[in-house]
Amino acid sequence: MVLDCAIIGGGPAGLTAGLYTTRGGLENVTMFEKGMPGGQIMNSSEIENYPGVTGEITGMDLMMPWPKQCQKFGLKHEMIEVTRVSKDGDIFTIHKADGTVDEAYSVIIGTGSSPRRAGFKGEDEFFGKGVSTCATCDGFFYKGKEVVVVGGGDTALEEALYLAKICSKVYLIHRRDTFRSAPNTIARIERTENIELVLNSVPDEVYGDKMGVNGLKVKNKDGEIRDIVVPGVFTFVGNDVNNEALMQEDGSFLCEISKTGEVIVDISMKTSTPGLYATGDMRIAAPKQVVSAAGDGAVAALQVISYVDELLN
Ligand code: FAD
Ligand code: NAP
């Protein structure tokens, strides 16, 4: 049986695509998710910017009902990694990690992106408990407090400026003495009074207790250690888009990809390959929020319903 739609990734984008395709009348839709459905927001200890959710809620609390809601309308779920998606004529082939394949008339991919880890001691242990990669999401928790930002690119500098408006002070830790950022952004950093530059320095160890982070030890190029007492550490050392499933055997991609690896889509989430839609954090210019990923999933699903209808009738 050829699936009406194969959904790759079970984060907010994939799950919403699953809801809208099945509820919109497609009968054979399978979502392939390599782990537990829910996506990267499952790592967040608190989410307070998802519309309509007003109480204290973890990322896991937010996402738990989503798969059940989709199953009610007939979404099938396979817990497996998709290693490659290819296309021959009108039919996509979904290659799975166990060596088996499925076929589909359309594909919605939402495999997300993964913030790079900086690699210092305690970073993994305190991730989501004081170490964060999302200032929009977690900055407000440190209102009026001091925080650290790690990184020297556009993202780190822009997020440091954002945090400086909320927090009493931002220590910007960068491993060199020049930034990899737009001159205008660097100038804004230099004239922001509550940003202290800690240059030629790298994080050595984040420490804390079961309540969260208490501080960060930073090492400079002479090997001297400075202890910065803060409850929050934000790392922005680059992101990797999870686009591997679109890579073909010859190293090319199934659709157009930007220089930095994001999938190029139009406002309908259409890629350059007919029948293939890309959603959420992996698509170009993504706001990297749960609400926008879910929105992308709905937009792509509505497109897929028309695409499959036209293809088969
Ligand atoms: P993801 O959530 O990344 O989901 C992609 C899914 O695809 C994953 O479940 C992954 O396992 C799966 N997958 C990947 N590759 C494959 C494959 N080859 N085969 C099968 N499955 C695959 N946003 C907010 O709006 N508010 C917040 O407060 C907030 N807080 C955050 C806190 C943290 C700590 C983090 C890390 C992020 C936070 N975000 C927040 C951002 C938000 O989580 C993302 O923008 C959102 O999850 C993106 O959804 P997505 O569906 O595009 O991708
Ligand atoms: P990036 O440009 O790759 O910068 C990553 C930064 O983190 C670099 O300064 C790097 O240091 C540092 N770093 C990397 N690994 C580290 C480690 N292990 N420990 C400590 N520091 C580490 O990533 P980005 O800032 O996320 O930007 C990604 C792309 O998006 C860029 O092309 C950027 O221009 C673009 N972007 C543009 C805008 C905009 O136009 N407004 C905004 C955001 C992002 P080094 O400098 O020493 O390598």
Short mmCIF file of C-alpha atoms and ligand atoms in Angstrom, two decimals:
data_model
loop_
_atom_site.label_atom_id
_atom_site.label_comp_id
_atom_site.label_asym_id
_atom_site.label_seq_id
_atom_site.Cartn_x
_atom_site.Cartn_y
_atom_site.Cartn_z
CA MET A 1 0.00 0.00 0.00
CA VAL A 2 1.28 3.48 -0.89
CA LEU A 3 0.79 5.94 2.00
CA ASP A 4 -1.14 9.12 1.23
CA CYS A 5 1.43 10.98 3.31
CA ALA A 6 4.58 10.08 5.23
CA ILE A 7 5.43 12.47 8.06
CA ILE A 8 9.08 12.42 9.13
CA GLY A 9 9.65 13.72 12.67
CA GLY A 10 7.20 13.82 15.56
CA GLY A 11 7.86 17.25 17.08
CA PRO A 12 5.27 20.06 17.15
CA ALA A 13 5.50 20.40 13.33
CA GLY A 14 5.12 16.69 12.53
CA LEU A 15 2.39 16.07 15.08
CA THR A 16 0.32 19.03 13.86
CA ALA A 17 0.77 17.83 10.26
CA GLY A 18 -0.48 14.44 11.46
CA LEU A 19 -3.54 15.97 13.06
CA TYR A 20 -4.51 18.10 10.06
CA THR A 21 -3.87 15.44 7.35
CA THR A 22 -5.90 12.74 9.11
CA ARG A 23 -8.67 15.02 10.33
CA GLY A 24 -8.75 16.53 6.83
CA GLY A 25 -9.66 13.15 5.33
CA LEU A 26 -6.41 11.40 4.35
CA GLU A 27 -6.73 7.76 5.41
CA ASN A 28 -3.23 6.33 5.17
CA VAL A 29 -0.85 8.63 7.03
CA THR A 30 2.14 7.38 9.05
CA MET A 31 4.41 9.52 11.24
CA PHE A 32 7.96 8.22 11.57
CA GLU A 33 9.64 9.42 14.78
CA LYS A 34 12.94 8.02 15.98
CA GLY A 35 12.31 8.73 19.67
CA MET A 36 9.41 9.67 21.85
CA PRO A 37 6.98 12.01 20.03
CA GLY A 38 7.10 15.63 21.23
CA GLY A 39 10.39 16.97 19.87
CA GLN A 40 13.03 19.14 21.51
CA ILE A 41 10.57 21.10 23.66
CA MET A 42 10.32 17.96 25.81
CA ASN A 43 13.69 19.18 27.25
CA SER A 44 12.21 22.42 28.56
CA SER A 45 11.41 22.67 32.25
CA GLU A 46 8.83 25.40 31.70
CA ILE A 47 6.95 26.84 28.74
CA GLU A 48 4.97 30.01 29.12
CA ASN A 49 4.64 31.35 25.55
CA TYR A 50 2.34 28.77 24.01
CA PRO A 51 -0.97 30.59 23.54
CA GLY A 52 -3.75 29.55 25.85
CA VAL A 53 -1.50 27.71 28.30
CA THR A 54 -1.47 29.88 31.41
CA GLY A 55 -0.44 27.55 34.25
CA GLU A 56 3.05 26.32 35.14
CA ILE A 57 3.71 23.61 32.58
CA THR A 58 6.77 21.66 31.42
CA GLY A 59 7.51 20.93 27.77
CA MET A 60 6.61 17.31 28.43
CA ASP A 61 3.24 18.28 29.98
CA LEU A 62 2.51 20.42 26.91
CA MET A 63 3.33 17.71 24.37
CA MET A 64 1.93 14.58 26.06
CA PRO A 65 -1.66 14.94 24.70
CA TRP A 66 -0.61 15.69 21.10
CA PRO A 67 0.00 12.08 19.87
CA LYS A 68 -3.25 10.84 21.48
CA GLN A 69 -5.21 13.60 19.73
CA CYS A 70 -3.72 12.54 16.35
CA GLN A 71 -4.36 8.83 16.93
CA LYS A 72 -8.04 9.62 17.46
CA PHE A 73 -8.23 10.67 13.80
CA GLY A 74 -6.26 7.67 12.52
CA LEU A 75 -2.59 8.78 12.43
CA LYS A 76 -0.31 5.75 12.53
CA HIS A 77 3.02 6.07 14.31
CA GLU A 78 6.21 4.10 13.79
CA MET A 79 9.04 4.63 16.26
CA ILE A 80 11.96 4.42 13.86
CA GLU A 81 14.61 6.66 12.28
CA VAL A 82 14.21 7.55 8.62
CA THR A 83 17.64 7.35 7.03
CA ARG A 84 16.69 8.63 3.57
CA VAL A 85 13.75 9.88 1.51
CA SER A 86 14.03 9.41 -2.26
CA LYS A 87 11.61 9.96 -5.14
CA ASP A 88 10.99 8.09 -8.39
CA GLY A 89 8.23 9.50 -10.62
CA ASP A 90 5.32 10.43 -8.34
CA ILE A 91 6.26 8.01 -5.57
CA PHE A 92 8.49 8.73 -2.56
CA THR A 93 10.41 5.92 -0.88
CA ILE A 94 10.97 6.15 2.88
CA HIS A 95 14.15 4.26 3.82
CA LYS A 96 14.16 3.19 7.46
CA ALA A 97 16.96 2.39 9.89
CA ASP A 98 15.96 -1.32 10.04
CA GLY A 99 16.52 -1.64 6.28
CA THR A 100 12.81 -1.76 5.35
CA VAL A 101 11.05 0.81 3.14
CA ASP A 102 7.62 2.38 2.76
CA GLU A 103 6.15 4.26 -0.20
CA ALA A 104 4.16 7.51 -0.13
CA TYR A 105 2.50 9.96 -2.53
CA SER A 106 3.58 12.92 -0.37
CA VAL A 107 6.04 13.71 2.42
CA ILE A 108 6.00 16.30 5.20
CA ILE A 109 9.39 16.51 6.88
CA GLY A 110 9.91 18.22 10.25
CA THR A 111 13.08 16.75 11.70
CA GLY A 112 14.03 19.97 13.50
CA SER A 113 17.45 21.33 14.30
CA SER A 114 19.87 20.61 17.07
CA PRO A 115 21.70 23.43 18.89
CA ARG A 116 25.35 22.54 19.09
CA ARG A 117 26.73 21.90 22.55
CA ALA A 118 29.80 23.92 23.55
CA GLY A 119 31.30 20.93 25.33
CA PHE A 120 32.10 22.16 28.85
CA LYS A 121 31.74 20.19 32.09
CA GLY A 122 28.18 20.06 33.48
CA GLU A 123 26.58 21.39 30.25
CA ASP A 124 24.55 18.23 29.58
CA GLU A 125 23.67 17.69 33.26
CA PHE A 126 22.20 21.21 33.63
CA PHE A 127 20.67 21.48 30.15
CA GLY A 128 17.06 22.65 30.64
CA LYS A 129 17.81 23.36 34.34
CA GLY A 130 19.72 26.63 33.99
CA VAL A 131 21.66 25.96 30.81
CA SER A 132 19.59 26.98 27.79
CA THR A 133 19.88 27.54 24.06
CA CYS A 134 16.75 29.71 23.75
CA ALA A 135 16.63 33.28 25.12
CA THR A 136 13.10 33.95 23.81
CA CYS A 137 11.92 30.88 25.71
CA ASP A 138 13.86 31.07 28.96
CA GLY A 139 15.14 34.67 29.29
CA PHE A 140 12.15 35.83 31.30
CA PHE A 141 12.97 33.35 34.09
CA TYR A 142 16.06 35.52 34.81
CA LYS A 143 14.29 38.89 34.86
CA GLY A 144 16.36 41.27 37.01
CA LYS A 145 19.13 38.66 37.48
CA GLU A 146 22.61 38.19 35.98
CA VAL A 147 23.21 35.67 33.20
CA VAL A 148 26.01 34.40 30.98
CA VAL A 149 25.90 34.16 27.18
CA VAL A 150 28.47 31.95 25.41
CA GLY A 151 29.38 32.52 21.73
CA GLY A 152 30.62 35.21 19.39
CA GLY A 153 28.40 34.91 16.31
CA ASP A 154 25.30 36.86 15.25
CA THR A 155 22.99 34.67 17.33
CA ALA A 156 25.00 35.06 20.56
CA LEU A 157 25.29 38.84 20.13
CA GLU A 158 21.65 39.37 19.19
CA GLU A 159 20.47 37.15 22.06
CA ALA A 160 22.83 38.97 24.46
CA LEU A 161 21.16 42.25 23.44
CA TYR A 162 17.72 40.68 23.96
CA LEU A 163 18.70 39.35 27.41
CA ALA A 164 20.28 42.69 28.41
CA LYS A 165 16.78 44.23 28.25
CA ILE A 166 15.39 41.65 30.69
CA CYS A 167 18.34 40.85 32.93
CA SER A 168 20.35 43.11 35.25
CA LYS A 169 23.64 42.09 33.63
CA VAL A 170 24.90 39.83 30.82
CA TYR A 171 28.43 38.39 30.77
CA LEU A 172 29.29 37.65 27.12
CA ILE A 173 31.93 34.90 26.98
CA HIS A 174 33.77 34.51 23.67
CA ARG A 175 36.80 32.37 22.90
CA ARG A 176 38.51 35.03 20.74
CA ASP A 177 38.81 38.85 20.94
CA THR A 178 36.92 39.55 17.71
CA PHE A 179 33.33 38.65 16.95
CA ARG A 180 31.90 36.80 13.96
CA SER A 181 29.02 39.24 13.61
CA ALA A 182 27.66 42.27 11.75
CA PRO A 183 29.56 45.52 12.62
CA ASN A 184 26.33 47.23 13.62
CA THR A 185 25.50 44.43 16.08
CA ILE A 186 29.01 44.58 17.56
CA ALA A 187 28.66 48.37 18.00
CA ARG A 188 25.34 47.89 19.82
CA ILE A 189 26.97 45.31 22.12
CA GLU A 190 29.83 47.70 22.91
CA ARG A 191 27.53 50.53 23.87
CA THR A 192 25.18 48.42 26.03
CA GLU A 193 26.18 49.26 29.58
CA ASN A 194 24.99 46.09 31.27
CA ILE A 195 26.90 43.73 28.94
CA GLU A 196 30.39 42.81 30.18
CA LEU A 197 32.68 41.26 27.57
CA VAL A 198 34.74 38.31 28.81
CA LEU A 199 37.01 37.69 25.81
CA ASN A 200 39.66 35.08 25.01
CA SER A 201 37.82 32.86 27.44
CA VAL A 202 35.91 29.58 27.34
CA PRO A 203 33.50 27.99 29.81
CA ASP A 204 35.26 25.43 31.96
CA GLU A 205 32.49 24.12 34.21
CA VAL A 206 28.90 24.96 35.10
CA TYR A 207 27.98 24.02 38.64
CA GLY A 208 24.87 23.98 40.80
CA ASP A 209 22.58 21.73 42.78
CA LYS A 210 19.23 20.04 42.31
CA MET A 211 17.53 23.46 42.22
CA GLY A 212 19.56 24.49 39.16
CA VAL A 213 22.67 26.42 38.16
CA ASN A 214 24.69 28.45 40.68
CA GLY A 215 27.53 29.64 38.47
CA LEU A 216 30.02 29.16 35.67
CA LYS A 217 33.80 28.81 35.89
CA VAL A 218 35.49 30.43 32.90
CA LYS A 219 39.08 29.88 31.79
CA ASN A 220 41.08 32.55 29.93
CA LYS A 221 43.93 31.94 27.48
CA ASP A 222 46.49 32.15 30.32
CA GLY A 223 44.66 29.33 32.10
CA GLU A 224 43.29 31.61 34.84
CA ILE A 225 39.87 30.63 36.21
CA ARG A 226 37.17 33.19 36.94
CA ASP A 227 34.05 32.20 38.87
CA ILE A 228 30.91 33.97 37.59
CA VAL A 229 27.98 33.51 39.98
CA VAL A 230 24.80 33.37 37.85
CA PRO A 231 21.61 31.26 37.79
CA GLY A 232 21.43 31.12 33.97
CA VAL A 233 23.86 30.20 31.18
CA PHE A 234 22.84 30.61 27.53
CA THR A 235 24.96 28.94 24.84
CA PHE A 236 24.75 30.02 21.18
CA VAL A 237 27.59 28.23 19.46
CA GLY A 238 25.80 27.36 16.22
CA ASN A 239 22.95 25.07 15.13
CA ASP A 240 22.79 22.01 12.96
CA VAL A 241 19.66 21.44 10.86
CA ASN A 242 18.64 17.79 10.87
CA ASN A 243 18.52 17.45 7.07
CA GLU A 244 20.35 14.11 6.75
CA ALA A 245 17.22 12.21 5.68
CA LEU A 246 17.03 14.37 2.53
CA MET A 247 20.56 13.49 1.42
CA GLN A 248 20.72 11.14 -1.55
CA GLU A 249 23.23 8.36 -2.16
CA ASP A 250 25.31 10.63 -4.43
CA GLY A 251 25.56 13.36 -1.71
CA SER A 252 23.02 15.71 -3.35
CA PHE A 253 19.78 16.73 -1.59
CA LEU A 254 16.26 15.77 -2.63
CA CYS A 255 15.33 19.48 -2.71
CA GLU A 256 16.98 22.90 -2.55
CA ILE A 257 18.89 23.61 0.65
CA SER A 258 20.41 26.92 1.80
CA LYS A 259 24.17 27.34 2.32
CA THR A 260 23.64 26.79 6.04
CA GLY A 261 21.58 23.62 5.54
CA GLU A 262 17.99 24.87 5.99
CA VAL A 263 15.36 23.57 3.56
CA ILE A 264 14.17 26.31 1.20
CA VAL A 265 10.36 26.58 1.18
CA ASP A 266 7.73 29.04 0.01
CA ILE A 267 5.00 30.35 2.30
CA SER A 268 3.04 27.12 1.72
CA MET A 269 5.99 25.05 3.03
CA LYS A 270 6.49 23.66 -0.51
CA THR A 271 10.04 22.65 -1.34
CA SER A 272 11.52 22.57 -4.84
CA THR A 273 10.39 18.91 -5.13
CA PRO A 274 6.66 18.47 -5.84
CA GLY A 275 4.88 16.63 -3.02
CA LEU A 276 7.65 17.33 -0.47
CA TYR A 277 6.95 19.91 2.27
CA ALA A 278 9.39 21.05 5.00
CA THR A 279 8.23 22.46 8.33
CA GLY A 280 9.38 23.82 11.69
CA ASP A 281 12.94 24.51 12.78
CA MET A 282 14.49 22.88 9.69
CA ARG A 283 13.01 25.28 7.14
CA ILE A 284 14.57 28.55 6.08
CA ALA A 285 13.86 31.63 8.27
CA ALA A 286 12.18 29.55 10.98
CA PRO A 287 11.33 31.54 14.15
CA LYS A 288 12.24 28.38 16.11
CA GLN A 289 9.18 28.34 18.35
CA VAL A 290 6.62 25.63 19.13
CA VAL A 291 3.73 27.76 17.94
CA SER A 292 5.32 28.50 14.54
CA ALA A 293 6.40 24.86 14.05
CA ALA A 294 2.82 23.76 14.72
CA GLY A 295 1.57 26.43 12.30
CA ASP A 296 3.92 25.14 9.59
CA GLY A 297 2.60 21.61 10.12
CA ALA A 298 -0.98 22.76 9.60
CA VAL A 299 -0.08 24.78 6.48
CA ALA A 300 1.80 21.83 4.93
CA ALA A 301 -1.00 19.38 5.76
CA LEU A 302 -3.63 21.51 4.00
CA GLN A 303 -1.35 21.67 0.93
CA VAL A 304 -0.82 17.89 1.00
CA ILE A 305 -4.57 17.19 1.08
CA SER A 306 -4.99 19.13 -2.22
CA TYR A 307 -1.78 17.69 -3.73
CA VAL A 308 -2.79 14.06 -3.13
CA ASP A 309 -6.33 14.71 -4.31
CA GLU A 310 -5.05 16.19 -7.59
CA LEU A 311 -2.50 13.39 -8.05
CA LEU A 312 -5.01 10.56 -7.59
CA ASN A 313 -8.12 12.01 -9.22
P1 FAD B 1 11.72 19.31 16.83
O1 FAD B 1 10.99 19.70 18.05
O2 FAD B 1 13.21 19.36 16.83
O3 FAD B 1 11.23 17.84 16.48
C1 FAD B 1 11.86 17.10 15.46
C2 FAD B 1 11.60 15.63 15.75
O4 FAD B 1 12.10 14.87 14.66
C3 FAD B 1 12.32 15.12 16.99
O5 FAD B 1 11.39 14.49 17.85
C4 FAD B 1 13.35 14.14 16.45
O6 FAD B 1 13.54 13.00 17.31
C5 FAD B 1 12.72 13.70 15.14
N1 FAD B 1 13.69 13.29 14.13
C6 FAD B 1 14.83 13.94 13.76
N2 FAD B 1 15.42 13.29 12.76
C7 FAD B 1 14.65 12.18 12.50
C8 FAD B 1 14.74 11.11 11.55
N3 FAD B 1 15.74 11.06 10.66
N4 FAD B 1 13.80 10.13 11.56
C9 FAD B 1 12.77 10.19 12.46
N5 FAD B 1 12.63 11.17 13.37
C10 FAD B 1 13.55 12.17 13.37
N6 FAD B 1 9.92 27.12 21.85
C11 FAD B 1 8.88 27.84 22.34
O7 FAD B 1 7.99 28.20 21.59
N7 FAD B 1 8.77 28.13 23.68
C12 FAD B 1 9.67 27.70 24.59
O8 FAD B 1 9.54 27.99 25.78
C13 FAD B 1 10.77 26.92 24.12
N8 FAD B 1 11.68 26.46 24.98
C14 FAD B 1 12.70 25.68 24.53
C15 FAD B 1 13.58 25.17 25.45
C16 FAD B 1 14.59 24.32 25.05
C17 FAD B 1 15.55 23.77 26.07
C18 FAD B 1 14.74 24.02 23.65
C19 FAD B 1 15.84 23.09 23.18
C20 FAD B 1 13.87 24.55 22.72
C21 FAD B 1 12.84 25.40 23.14
N9 FAD B 1 11.93 25.93 22.23
C22 FAD B 1 10.87 26.64 22.70
C23 FAD B 1 12.06 25.72 20.76
C24 FAD B 1 11.11 24.57 20.29
O9 FAD B 1 11.36 23.43 21.05
C25 FAD B 1 11.33 24.28 18.81
O10 FAD B 1 11.20 25.47 18.03
C26 FAD B 1 10.32 23.26 18.29
O11 FAD B 1 10.37 22.09 19.06
C27 FAD B 1 10.57 22.91 16.82
O12 FAD B 1 9.67 21.91 16.45
P2 FAD B 1 9.96 20.95 15.19
O13 FAD B 1 8.78 20.03 15.13
O14 FAD B 1 10.32 21.75 14.02
O15 FAD B 1 11.29 20.15 15.56
P1 NAP B 2 28.08 30.89 14.14
O1 NAP B 2 28.13 32.04 13.23
O2 NAP B 2 28.59 29.56 13.71
O3 NAP B 2 28.80 31.35 15.48
C1 NAP B 2 29.05 30.45 16.51
C2 NAP B 2 29.90 31.16 17.54
O4 NAP B 2 30.11 30.27 18.63
C3 NAP B 2 31.27 31.61 17.02
O5 NAP B 2 31.59 32.86 17.53
C4 NAP B 2 32.20 30.54 17.56
O6 NAP B 2 33.49 31.03 17.86
C5 NAP B 2 31.52 30.14 18.85
N1 NAP B 2 31.75 28.74 19.20
C6 NAP B 2 31.60 27.66 18.40
N2 NAP B 2 31.86 26.54 19.09
C7 NAP B 2 32.20 26.94 20.35
C8 NAP B 2 32.59 26.24 21.53
N3 NAP B 2 32.65 24.91 21.55
N4 NAP B 2 32.87 26.96 22.65
C9 NAP B 2 32.80 28.31 22.65
N5 NAP B 2 32.43 29.04 21.55
C10 NAP B 2 32.14 28.35 20.42
O7 NAP B 2 26.55 30.58 14.62
P2 NAP B 2 25.32 31.58 14.79
O8 NAP B 2 25.72 32.79 15.52
O9 NAP B 2 24.22 30.74 15.33
O10 NAP B 2 24.99 32.01 13.28
C11 NAP B 2 24.70 31.01 12.28
C12 NAP B 2 24.47 31.68 10.92
O11 NAP B 2 23.25 32.43 10.99
C13 NAP B 2 25.57 32.68 10.56
O12 NAP B 2 25.73 32.64 9.19
C14 NAP B 2 25.00 34.01 11.01
O13 NAP B 2 25.55 35.11 10.31
C15 NAP B 2 23.53 33.80 10.70
N6 NAP B 2 22.72 34.68 11.53
C16 NAP B 2 22.40 35.89 11.01
C17 NAP B 2 21.67 36.78 11.74
C18 NAP B 2 21.32 38.09 11.13
O14 NAP B 2 21.60 38.27 9.96
N7 NAP B 2 20.70 39.01 11.85
C19 NAP B 2 21.26 36.44 13.02
C20 NAP B 2 21.62 35.20 13.54
C21 NAP B 2 22.36 34.31 12.78
P3 NAP B 2 34.51 31.50 16.68
O15 NAP B 2 34.00 32.83 16.23
O16 NAP B 2 35.82 31.56 17.37
O17 NAP B 2 34.43 30.42 15.63
#
